[in-house]
Short mmCIF file of C-alpha atoms in Angstrom, two decimals:
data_model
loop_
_atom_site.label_atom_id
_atom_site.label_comp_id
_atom_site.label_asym_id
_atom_site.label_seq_id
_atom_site.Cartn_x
_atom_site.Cartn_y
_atom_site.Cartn_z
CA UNK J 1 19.96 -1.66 23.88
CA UNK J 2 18.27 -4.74 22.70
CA UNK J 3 14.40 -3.62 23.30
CA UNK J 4 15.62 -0.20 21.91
CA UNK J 5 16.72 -2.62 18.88
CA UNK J 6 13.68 -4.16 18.53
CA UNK J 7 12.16 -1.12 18.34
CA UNK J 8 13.44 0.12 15.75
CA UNK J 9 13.09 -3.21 13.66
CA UNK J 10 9.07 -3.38 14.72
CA UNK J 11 9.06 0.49 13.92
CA UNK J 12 11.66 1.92 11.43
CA UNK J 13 10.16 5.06 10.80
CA UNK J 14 10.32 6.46 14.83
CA UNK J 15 13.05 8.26 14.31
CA UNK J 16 13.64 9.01 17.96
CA UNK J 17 14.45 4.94 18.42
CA UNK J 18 17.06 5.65 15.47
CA UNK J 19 18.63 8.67 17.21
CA UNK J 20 19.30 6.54 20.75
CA UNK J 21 20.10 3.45 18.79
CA UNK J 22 22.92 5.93 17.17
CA UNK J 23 24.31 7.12 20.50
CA UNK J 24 24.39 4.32 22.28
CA UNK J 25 26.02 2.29 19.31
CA UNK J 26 29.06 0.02 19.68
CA UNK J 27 32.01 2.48 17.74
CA UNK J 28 31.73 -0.59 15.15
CA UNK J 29 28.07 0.05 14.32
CA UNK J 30 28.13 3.72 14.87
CA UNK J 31 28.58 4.62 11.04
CA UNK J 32 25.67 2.28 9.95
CA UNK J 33 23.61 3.72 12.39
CA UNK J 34 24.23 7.33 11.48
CA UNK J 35 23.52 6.36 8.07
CA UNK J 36 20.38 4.47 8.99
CA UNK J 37 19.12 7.45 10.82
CA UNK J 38 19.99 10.27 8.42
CA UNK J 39 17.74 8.28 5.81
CA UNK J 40 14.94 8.13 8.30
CA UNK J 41 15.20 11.87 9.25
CA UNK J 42 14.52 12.14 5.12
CA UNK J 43 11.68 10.60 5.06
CA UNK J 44 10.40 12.57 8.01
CA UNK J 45 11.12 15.58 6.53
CA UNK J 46 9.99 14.68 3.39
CA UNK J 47 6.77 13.74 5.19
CA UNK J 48 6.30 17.26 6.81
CA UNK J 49 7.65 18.73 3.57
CA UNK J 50 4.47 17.30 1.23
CA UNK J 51 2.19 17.73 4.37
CA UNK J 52 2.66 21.85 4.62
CA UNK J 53 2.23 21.72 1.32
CA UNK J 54 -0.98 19.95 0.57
CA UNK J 55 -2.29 23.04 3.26
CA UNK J 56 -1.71 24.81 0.20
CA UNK J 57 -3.05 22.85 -2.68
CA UNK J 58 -7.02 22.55 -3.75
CA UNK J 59 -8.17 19.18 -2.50
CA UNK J 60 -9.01 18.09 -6.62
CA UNK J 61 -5.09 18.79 -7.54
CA UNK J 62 -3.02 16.82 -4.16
CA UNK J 63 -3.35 13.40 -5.54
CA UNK J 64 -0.43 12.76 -6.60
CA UNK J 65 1.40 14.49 -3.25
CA UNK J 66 -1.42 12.20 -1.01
CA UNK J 67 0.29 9.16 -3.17
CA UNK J 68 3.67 10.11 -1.98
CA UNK J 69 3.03 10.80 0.99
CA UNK J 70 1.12 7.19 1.47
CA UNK J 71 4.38 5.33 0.04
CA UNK J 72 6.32 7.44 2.68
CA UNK J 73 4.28 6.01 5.39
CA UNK J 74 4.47 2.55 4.07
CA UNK J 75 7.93 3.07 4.28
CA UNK J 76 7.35 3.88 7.69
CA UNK J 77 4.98 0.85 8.76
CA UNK J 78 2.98 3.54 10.01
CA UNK J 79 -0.91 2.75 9.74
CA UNK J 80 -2.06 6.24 8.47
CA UNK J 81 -0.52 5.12 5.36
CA UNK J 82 -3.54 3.56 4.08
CA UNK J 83 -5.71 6.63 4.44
CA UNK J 84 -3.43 8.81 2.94
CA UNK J 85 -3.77 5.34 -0.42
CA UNK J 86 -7.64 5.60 -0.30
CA UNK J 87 -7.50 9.60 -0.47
CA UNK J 88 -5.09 9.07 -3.53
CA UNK J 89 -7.00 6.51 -5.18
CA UNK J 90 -10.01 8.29 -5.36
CA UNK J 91 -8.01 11.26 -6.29
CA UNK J 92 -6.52 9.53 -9.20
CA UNK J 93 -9.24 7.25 -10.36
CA UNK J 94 -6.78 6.36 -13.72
CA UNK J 95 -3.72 5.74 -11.50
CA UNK J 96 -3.78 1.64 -10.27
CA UNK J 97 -0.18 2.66 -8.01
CA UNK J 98 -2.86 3.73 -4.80
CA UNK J 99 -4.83 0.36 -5.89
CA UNK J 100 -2.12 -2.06 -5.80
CA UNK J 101 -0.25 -0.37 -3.32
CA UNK J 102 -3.64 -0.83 -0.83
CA UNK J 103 -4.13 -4.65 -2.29
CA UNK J 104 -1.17 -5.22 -1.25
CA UNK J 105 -1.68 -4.12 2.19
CA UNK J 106 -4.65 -5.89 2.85
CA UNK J 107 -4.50 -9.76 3.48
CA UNK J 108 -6.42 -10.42 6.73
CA UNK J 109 -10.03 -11.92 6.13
CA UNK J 110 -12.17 -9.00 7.32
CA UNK J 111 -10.42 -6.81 4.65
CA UNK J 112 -12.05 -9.43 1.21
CA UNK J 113 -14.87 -7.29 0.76
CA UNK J 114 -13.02 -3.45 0.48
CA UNK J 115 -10.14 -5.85 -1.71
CA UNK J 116 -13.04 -6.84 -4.10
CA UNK J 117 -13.86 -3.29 -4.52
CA UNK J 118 -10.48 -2.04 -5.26
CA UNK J 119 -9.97 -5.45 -7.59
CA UNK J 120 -12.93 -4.27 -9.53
CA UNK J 121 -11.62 -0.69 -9.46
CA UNK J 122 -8.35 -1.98 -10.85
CA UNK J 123 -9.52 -3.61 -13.70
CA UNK J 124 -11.61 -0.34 -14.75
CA UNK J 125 -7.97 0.61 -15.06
CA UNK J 126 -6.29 -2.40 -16.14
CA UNK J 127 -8.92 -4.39 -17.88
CA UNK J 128 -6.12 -7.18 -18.69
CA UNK J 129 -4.88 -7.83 -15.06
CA UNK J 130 -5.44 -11.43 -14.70
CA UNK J 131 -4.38 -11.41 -11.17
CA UNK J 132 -7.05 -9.38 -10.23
CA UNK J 133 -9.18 -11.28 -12.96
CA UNK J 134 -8.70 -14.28 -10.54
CA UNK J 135 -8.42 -13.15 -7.16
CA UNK J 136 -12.20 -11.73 -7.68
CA UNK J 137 -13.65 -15.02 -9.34
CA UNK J 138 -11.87 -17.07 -6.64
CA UNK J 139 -13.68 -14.91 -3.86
CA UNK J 140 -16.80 -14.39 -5.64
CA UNK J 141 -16.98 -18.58 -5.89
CA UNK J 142 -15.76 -18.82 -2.48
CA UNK J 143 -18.69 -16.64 -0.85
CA UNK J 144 -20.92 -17.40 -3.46
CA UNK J 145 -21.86 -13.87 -4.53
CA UNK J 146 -22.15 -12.56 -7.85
CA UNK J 147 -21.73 -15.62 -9.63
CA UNK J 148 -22.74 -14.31 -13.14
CA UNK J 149 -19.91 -11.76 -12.71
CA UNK J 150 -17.77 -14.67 -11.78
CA UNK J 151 -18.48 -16.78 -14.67
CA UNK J 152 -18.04 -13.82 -17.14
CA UNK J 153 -14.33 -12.66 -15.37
CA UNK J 154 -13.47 -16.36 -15.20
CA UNK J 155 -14.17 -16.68 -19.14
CA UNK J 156 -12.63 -13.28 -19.83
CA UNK J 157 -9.19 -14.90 -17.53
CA UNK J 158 -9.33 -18.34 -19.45
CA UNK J 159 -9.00 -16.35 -22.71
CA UNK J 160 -6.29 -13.81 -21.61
CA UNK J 161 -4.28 -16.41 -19.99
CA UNK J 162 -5.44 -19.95 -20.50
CA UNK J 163 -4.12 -21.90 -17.50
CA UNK J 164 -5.15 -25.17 -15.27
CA UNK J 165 -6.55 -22.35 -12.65
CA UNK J 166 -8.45 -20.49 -15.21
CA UNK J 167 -9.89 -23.49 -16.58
CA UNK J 168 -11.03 -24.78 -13.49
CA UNK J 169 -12.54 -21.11 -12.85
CA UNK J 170 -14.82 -21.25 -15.74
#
């Protein structure tokens, strides 16, 4: 019961862990489980629901069900999740949701190069994000690459939102 447990906690959306986790429940935890699973099953359907359906839908107009289905995923820990994001974002090259949702995903070091790119992607969109503003003048400094786009972000940050880290940016 406890690796079955564990499971379920390292992978939420296998709904199969959820179903045996449900039967073999203490009476207790039964009704929490039940409801745990039933959400689950939701999202799995939900899942196959928007996947039949983009079988049906011109490549050019599925953005928006490739974004859903990519927060589904997420939802779901499951790595496809990100291809589904990139499909979206470039499907929706005015929507920053795929963007952030994917920056947000990516944090280990061989990732910095694909997060510039979406940074600089996101600010095509939202010219006034001083996060992304930042995170791209901190990298750029760090690997010493593009410095002239550095210096002209890091003056663009220190006038949006003058701060101790801007300044020493510029």
């Amino acid at each position: 019961m406890e690796s079955l447990a564990k499971l379920v906690q390292s992978n939420p959306g296998h709904v199969e862990a959820h179903e045996e986790l449900a039967l073999r429940a203490p009476p207790a935890e039964r009704k929490d489980r039940e409801a745990a699973l039933a959400s689950w099953r939701q999202v799995r359907d939900r899942i196959r629901e928007i996947e039949r359906d983009l079988q049906t839908v011109p490549l050019e107009e599925s953005g928006e069900r490739y974004l859903e289905v990519g927060k589904l995923c997420l939802k779901r820990r499951e790595p496809v999740a990100f291809a589904f994001l990139f499909l979206a974002a470039d499907l929706l090259p005015r929507n920053s949701e795929p963007l952030q949702l994917l920056l947000a995903g990516m944090k280990q070091s061989q990732d910095i190069f694909i997060r510039l790119h979406l940074l600089r992607r996101l600010l095509l969109i939202e010219p006034d994000n001083a996060a992304a503003h930042e995170e791209i003048v901190s990298h750029s400094l760090k690997f010493q690459v593009r410095l002239d786009e550095a210096a002209r972000l890091a003056a663009r940050l220190h006038e949006m939102a003058p701060s101790g880290t801007s300044y020493r940016l510029r």
